[in-house]
Coordinates of C-alpha atoms and ligand atoms in Angstrom, one line a residue:
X1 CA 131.5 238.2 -58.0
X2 CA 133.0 239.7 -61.0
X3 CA 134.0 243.4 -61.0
X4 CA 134.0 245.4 -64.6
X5 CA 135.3 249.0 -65.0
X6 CA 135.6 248.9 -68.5
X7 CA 132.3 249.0 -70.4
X8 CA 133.0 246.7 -73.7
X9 CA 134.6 243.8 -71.4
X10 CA 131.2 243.5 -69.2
X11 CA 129.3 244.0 -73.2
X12 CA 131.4 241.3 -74.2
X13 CA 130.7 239.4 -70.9
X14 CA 127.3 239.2 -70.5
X15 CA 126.8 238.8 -74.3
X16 CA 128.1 235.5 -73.5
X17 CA 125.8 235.0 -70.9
X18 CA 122.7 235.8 -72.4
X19 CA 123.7 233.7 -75.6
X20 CA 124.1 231.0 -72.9
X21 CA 120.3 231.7 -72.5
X22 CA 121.1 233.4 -69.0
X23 CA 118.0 236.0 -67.8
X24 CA 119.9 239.0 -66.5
X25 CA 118.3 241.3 -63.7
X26 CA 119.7 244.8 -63.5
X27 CA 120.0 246.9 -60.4
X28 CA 121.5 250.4 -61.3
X29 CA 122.8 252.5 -57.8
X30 CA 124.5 255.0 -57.2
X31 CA 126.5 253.2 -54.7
X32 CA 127.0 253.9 -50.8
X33 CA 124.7 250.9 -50.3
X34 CA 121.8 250.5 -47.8
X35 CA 119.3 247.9 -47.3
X36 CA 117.1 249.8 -49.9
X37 CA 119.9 248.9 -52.4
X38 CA 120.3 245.2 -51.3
X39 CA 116.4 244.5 -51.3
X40 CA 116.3 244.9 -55.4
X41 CA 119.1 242.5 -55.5
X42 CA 117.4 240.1 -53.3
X43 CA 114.3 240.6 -55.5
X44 CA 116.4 240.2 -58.7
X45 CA 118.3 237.6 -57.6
X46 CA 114.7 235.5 -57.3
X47 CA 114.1 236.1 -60.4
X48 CA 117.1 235.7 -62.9
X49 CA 120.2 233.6 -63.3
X50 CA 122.2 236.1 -63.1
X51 CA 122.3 239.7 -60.8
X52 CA 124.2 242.7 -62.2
X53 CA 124.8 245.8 -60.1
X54 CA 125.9 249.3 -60.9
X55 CA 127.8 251.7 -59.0
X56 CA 128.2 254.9 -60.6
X57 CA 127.2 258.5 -59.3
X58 CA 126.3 259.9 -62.3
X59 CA 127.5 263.9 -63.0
X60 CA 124.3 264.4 -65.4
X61 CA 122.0 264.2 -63.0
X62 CA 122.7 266.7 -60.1
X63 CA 122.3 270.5 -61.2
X64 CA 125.4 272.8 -60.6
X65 CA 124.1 273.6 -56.7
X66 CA 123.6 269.9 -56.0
X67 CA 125.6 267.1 -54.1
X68 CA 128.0 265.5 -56.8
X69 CA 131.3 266.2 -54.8
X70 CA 130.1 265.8 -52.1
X71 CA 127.9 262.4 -52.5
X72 CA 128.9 260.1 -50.3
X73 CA 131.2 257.0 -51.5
X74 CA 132.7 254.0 -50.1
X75 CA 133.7 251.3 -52.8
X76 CA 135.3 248.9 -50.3
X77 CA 132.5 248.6 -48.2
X78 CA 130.2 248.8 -51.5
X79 CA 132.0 246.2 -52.9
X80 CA 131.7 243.9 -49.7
X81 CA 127.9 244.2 -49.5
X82 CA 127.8 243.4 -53.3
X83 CA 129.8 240.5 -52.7
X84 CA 128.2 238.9 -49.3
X85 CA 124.4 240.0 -50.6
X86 CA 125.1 237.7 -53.7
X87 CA 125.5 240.3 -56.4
X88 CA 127.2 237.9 -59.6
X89 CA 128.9 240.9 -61.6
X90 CA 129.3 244.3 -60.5
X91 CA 130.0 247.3 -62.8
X92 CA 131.8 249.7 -61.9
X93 CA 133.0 252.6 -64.6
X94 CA 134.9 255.9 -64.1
X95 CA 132.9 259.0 -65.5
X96 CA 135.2 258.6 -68.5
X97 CA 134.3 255.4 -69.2
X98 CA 130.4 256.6 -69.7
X99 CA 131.1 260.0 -71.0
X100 CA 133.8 259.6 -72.9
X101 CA 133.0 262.4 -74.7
X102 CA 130.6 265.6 -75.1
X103 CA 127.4 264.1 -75.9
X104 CA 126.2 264.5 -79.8
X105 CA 123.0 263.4 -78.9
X106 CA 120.7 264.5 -75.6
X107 CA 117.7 263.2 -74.1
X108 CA 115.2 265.5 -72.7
X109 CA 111.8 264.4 -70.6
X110 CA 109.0 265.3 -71.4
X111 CA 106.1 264.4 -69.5
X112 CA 106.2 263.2 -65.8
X113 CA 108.5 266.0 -65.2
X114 CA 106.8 268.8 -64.6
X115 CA 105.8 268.6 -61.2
X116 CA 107.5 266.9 -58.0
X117 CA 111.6 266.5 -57.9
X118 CA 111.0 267.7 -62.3
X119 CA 110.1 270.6 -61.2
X120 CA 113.0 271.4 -58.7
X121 CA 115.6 269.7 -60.0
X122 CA 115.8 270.9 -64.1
X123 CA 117.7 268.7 -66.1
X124 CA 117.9 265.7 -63.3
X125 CA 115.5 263.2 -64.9
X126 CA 117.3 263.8 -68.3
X127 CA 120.4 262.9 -67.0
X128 CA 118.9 260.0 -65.3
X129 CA 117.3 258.3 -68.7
X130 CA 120.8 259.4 -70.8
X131 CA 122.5 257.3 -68.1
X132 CA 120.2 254.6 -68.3
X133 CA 119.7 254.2 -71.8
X134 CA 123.5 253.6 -71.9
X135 CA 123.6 251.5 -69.0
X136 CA 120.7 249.5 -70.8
X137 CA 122.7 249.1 -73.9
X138 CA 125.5 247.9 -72.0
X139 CA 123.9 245.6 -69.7
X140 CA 121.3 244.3 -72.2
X141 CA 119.0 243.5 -69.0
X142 CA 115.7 241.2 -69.3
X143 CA 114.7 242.6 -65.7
X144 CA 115.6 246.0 -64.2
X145 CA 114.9 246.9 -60.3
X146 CA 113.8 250.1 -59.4
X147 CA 113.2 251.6 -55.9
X148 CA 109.6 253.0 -55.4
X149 CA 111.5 255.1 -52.5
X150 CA 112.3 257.3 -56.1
X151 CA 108.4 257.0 -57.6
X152 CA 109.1 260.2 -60.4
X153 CA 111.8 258.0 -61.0
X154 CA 109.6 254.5 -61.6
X155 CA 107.6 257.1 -63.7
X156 CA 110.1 258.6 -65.8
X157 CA 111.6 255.3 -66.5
X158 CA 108.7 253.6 -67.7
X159 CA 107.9 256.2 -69.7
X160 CA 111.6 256.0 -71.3
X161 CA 110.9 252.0 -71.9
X162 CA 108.0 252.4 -74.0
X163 CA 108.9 255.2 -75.9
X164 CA 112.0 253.7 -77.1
X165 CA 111.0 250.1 -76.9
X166 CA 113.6 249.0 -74.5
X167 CA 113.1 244.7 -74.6
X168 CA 113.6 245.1 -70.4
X169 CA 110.6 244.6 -68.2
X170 CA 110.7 247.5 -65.3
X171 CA 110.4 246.1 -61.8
X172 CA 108.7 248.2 -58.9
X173 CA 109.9 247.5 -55.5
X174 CA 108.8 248.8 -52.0
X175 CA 110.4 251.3 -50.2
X176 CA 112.7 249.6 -47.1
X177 CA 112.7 251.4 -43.8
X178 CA 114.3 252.3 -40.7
X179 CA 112.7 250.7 -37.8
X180 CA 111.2 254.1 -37.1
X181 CA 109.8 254.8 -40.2
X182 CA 112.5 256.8 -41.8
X183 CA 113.4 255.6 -45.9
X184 CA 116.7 254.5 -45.9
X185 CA 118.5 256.5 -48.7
X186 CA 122.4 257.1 -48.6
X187 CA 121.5 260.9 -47.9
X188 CA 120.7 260.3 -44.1
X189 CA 124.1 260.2 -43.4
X190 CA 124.1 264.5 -43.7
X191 CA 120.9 264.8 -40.9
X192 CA 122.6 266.0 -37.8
X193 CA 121.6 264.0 -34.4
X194 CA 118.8 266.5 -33.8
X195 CA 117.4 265.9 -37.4
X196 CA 117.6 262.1 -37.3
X197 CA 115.3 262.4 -34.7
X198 CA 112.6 264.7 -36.3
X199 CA 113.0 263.1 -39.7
X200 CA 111.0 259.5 -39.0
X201 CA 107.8 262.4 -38.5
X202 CA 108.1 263.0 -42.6
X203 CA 106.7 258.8 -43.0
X204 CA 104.2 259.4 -39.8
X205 CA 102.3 262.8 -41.4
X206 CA 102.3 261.2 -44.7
X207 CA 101.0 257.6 -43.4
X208 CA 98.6 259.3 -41.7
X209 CA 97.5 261.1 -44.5
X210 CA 97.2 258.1 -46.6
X211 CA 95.0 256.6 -44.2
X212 CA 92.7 259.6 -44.5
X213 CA 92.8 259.4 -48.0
X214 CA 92.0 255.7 -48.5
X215 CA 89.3 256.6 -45.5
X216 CA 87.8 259.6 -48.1
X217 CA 88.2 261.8 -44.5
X218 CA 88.3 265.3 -45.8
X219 CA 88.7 266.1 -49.0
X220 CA 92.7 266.2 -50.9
X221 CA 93.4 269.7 -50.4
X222 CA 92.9 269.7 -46.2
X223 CA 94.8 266.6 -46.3
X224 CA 97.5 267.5 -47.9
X225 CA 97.7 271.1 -46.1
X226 CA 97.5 269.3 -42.9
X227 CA 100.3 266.7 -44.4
X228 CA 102.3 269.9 -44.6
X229 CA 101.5 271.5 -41.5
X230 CA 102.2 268.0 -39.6
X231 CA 105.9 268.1 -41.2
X232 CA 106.3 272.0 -40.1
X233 CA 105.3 271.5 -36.6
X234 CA 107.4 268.0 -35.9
X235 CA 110.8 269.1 -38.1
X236 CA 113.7 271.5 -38.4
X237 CA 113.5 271.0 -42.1
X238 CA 112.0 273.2 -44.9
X239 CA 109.3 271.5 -47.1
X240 CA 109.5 271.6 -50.4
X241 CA 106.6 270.1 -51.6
X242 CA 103.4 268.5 -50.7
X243 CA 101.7 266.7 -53.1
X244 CA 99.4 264.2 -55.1
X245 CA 99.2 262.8 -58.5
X246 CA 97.7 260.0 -60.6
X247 CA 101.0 257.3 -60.6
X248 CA 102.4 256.7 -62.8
X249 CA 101.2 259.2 -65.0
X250 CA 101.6 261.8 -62.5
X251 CA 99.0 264.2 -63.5
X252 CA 96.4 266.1 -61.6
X253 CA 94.1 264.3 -60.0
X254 CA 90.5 264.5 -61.4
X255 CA 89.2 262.3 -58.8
X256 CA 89.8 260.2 -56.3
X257 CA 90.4 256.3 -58.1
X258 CA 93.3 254.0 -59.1
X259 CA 96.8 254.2 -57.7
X260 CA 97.5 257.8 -56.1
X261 CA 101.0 258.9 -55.2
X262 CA 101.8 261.3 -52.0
X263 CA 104.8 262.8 -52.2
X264 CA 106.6 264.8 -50.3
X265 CA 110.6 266.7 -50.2
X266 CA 112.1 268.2 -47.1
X267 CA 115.1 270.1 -46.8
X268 CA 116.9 270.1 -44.0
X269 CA 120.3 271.5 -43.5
X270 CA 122.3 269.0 -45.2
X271 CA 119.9 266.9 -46.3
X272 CA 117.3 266.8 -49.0
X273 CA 115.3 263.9 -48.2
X274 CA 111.7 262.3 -50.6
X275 CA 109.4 259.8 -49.7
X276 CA 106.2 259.2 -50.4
X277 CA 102.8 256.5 -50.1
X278 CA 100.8 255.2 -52.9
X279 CA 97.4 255.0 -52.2
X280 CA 95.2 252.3 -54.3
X281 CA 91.8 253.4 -54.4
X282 CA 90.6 251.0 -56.7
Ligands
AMP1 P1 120.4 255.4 -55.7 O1 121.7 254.8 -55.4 O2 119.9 256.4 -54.7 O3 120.4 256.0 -57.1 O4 119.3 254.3 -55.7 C1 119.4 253.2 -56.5 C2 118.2 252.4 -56.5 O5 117.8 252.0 -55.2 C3 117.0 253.2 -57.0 O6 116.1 252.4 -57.8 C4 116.3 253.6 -55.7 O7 114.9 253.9 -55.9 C5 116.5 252.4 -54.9 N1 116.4 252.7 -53.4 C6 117.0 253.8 -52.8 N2 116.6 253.8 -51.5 C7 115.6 252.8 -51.4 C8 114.8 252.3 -50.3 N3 114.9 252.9 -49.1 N4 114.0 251.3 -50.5 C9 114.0 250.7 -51.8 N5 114.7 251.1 -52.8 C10 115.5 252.1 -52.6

């Protein structure tokens, strides 16, 4: 595995390599790897010659109240699972190296952002496409892996590809688990004992919901209140939100056909945790 810091020598890097006719697949983290991570590199490594990861918690996208210091980090170990889990080049810039200055130019979301994390989080997705657009010119990926764990996110980004033409195909891939249910995301390391227990109830309430949807037992709106009620009654945490959307357009849902996303955000002391279920209807 090759490690980069500085953004023009991995350019000039894998310019080489895609010259050489090499198809590069892209996986862009924030680091503090988990299985979730190492699934999109296992999918990307199927499906290119070459696997590039990138490790870089990225200041534009939490607001002034969010995590950013206190993200959790751990570039040895990161760097080990890269390694061992077959990643081929590894990226790995200081914010400098990104942002090496104010920006002259900003990208702002429009659509997909006006509901769900959007909502709560101003200014998050627009730091997420201003990151990736860089990353994408830097990387010059033919595949990039996405989490559906983050499904505003597969939204968003898709959105950002055809808008601006990107020549990068976007690649959805399921959300990996805990045994019990849980979504592995790098945040579970803030649930306290107590919570860790309750959380795996956030995946239960919303399969079972799913099942009532895909079932047409009861109509959206009981569904989702009872989704809601479910998580109140089995949790510490505070939710957030509760709700449904046409994916990947995510707007309101005028009936009940095609792919339908379940979402849901819980707050618990330490811990913000998503997940969600997307229902095909057909
Ligand atoms: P992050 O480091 O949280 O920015 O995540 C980097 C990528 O990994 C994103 O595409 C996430 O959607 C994806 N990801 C995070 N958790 C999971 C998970 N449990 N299963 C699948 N993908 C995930």
């Amino acid at each position: 595995m090759i490690v980069f810091k500085n953004v023009f020598e991995i350019k000039e890097f894998l310019k080489n390599k895609n010259s050489e006719g090499k198809k590069i697949g892209f996986v862009p983290t924030m680091g503090f790897l988990h299985e979730g991570h190492l699934s999109l590199v296992d999918r990307a490594k199927t499906e290119n010659d070459l696997v590039v990861m990138s490790i870089f918690v990225n200041p534009l996208q939490f607001g002034p109240n969010e995590d950013f210091e206190r993200y959790p980090r751990d570039q040895v170990r990161d760097r080990e699972l890269a390694q061992n889990n077959g990643v081929d080049v590894l990226f790995i810039p200081e914010i400098d190296d990104i942002y090496p200055r104010s920006l002259s130019v900003h990208l702002t979301v429009k659509e997909r952002v006006n509901v769900l994390c959007g909502k709560k989080r101003e200014g998050h997705f627009d730091g997420v496409v201003t990151v990736l657009a860089k990353l994408f010119h830097i990387i010059e990926p033919d595949a990039v892996y996405f989490g559906l764990k983050d499904a505003q996110q597969v939204a968003v980004v898709e959105g950002l590809v055809e808008d601006f033409f990107f020549p990068v195909e976007i690649v959805r891939v399921p959300t990996v688990r805990e045994r019990d249910g849980l979504a592995k995301s790098s945040r579970n390391v803030y649930l306290s004992d107590q919570e860790r227990i309750e959380a795996p109830e956030i995946y239960h309430s919303l399969s079972k919901a799913a099942r009532k949807l895909s079932d047409r037992e009861g109509d959206l709106r009981s569904i989702l209140q009872e989704l809601k009620q479910s998580i109140n009654d089995h949790t510490s945490g505070i939710v957030e939100y509760v709700e449904a959307y046409t994916f990947p357009e995510l707007t309101q849902l005028e009936q009940l056909t095609g792919e339908i996303l379940i979402a849901v955000a819980v707050q618990f002391e330490k811990a913000r945790l998503i997940d969600n279920i997307i229902v095909d209807l057909g």
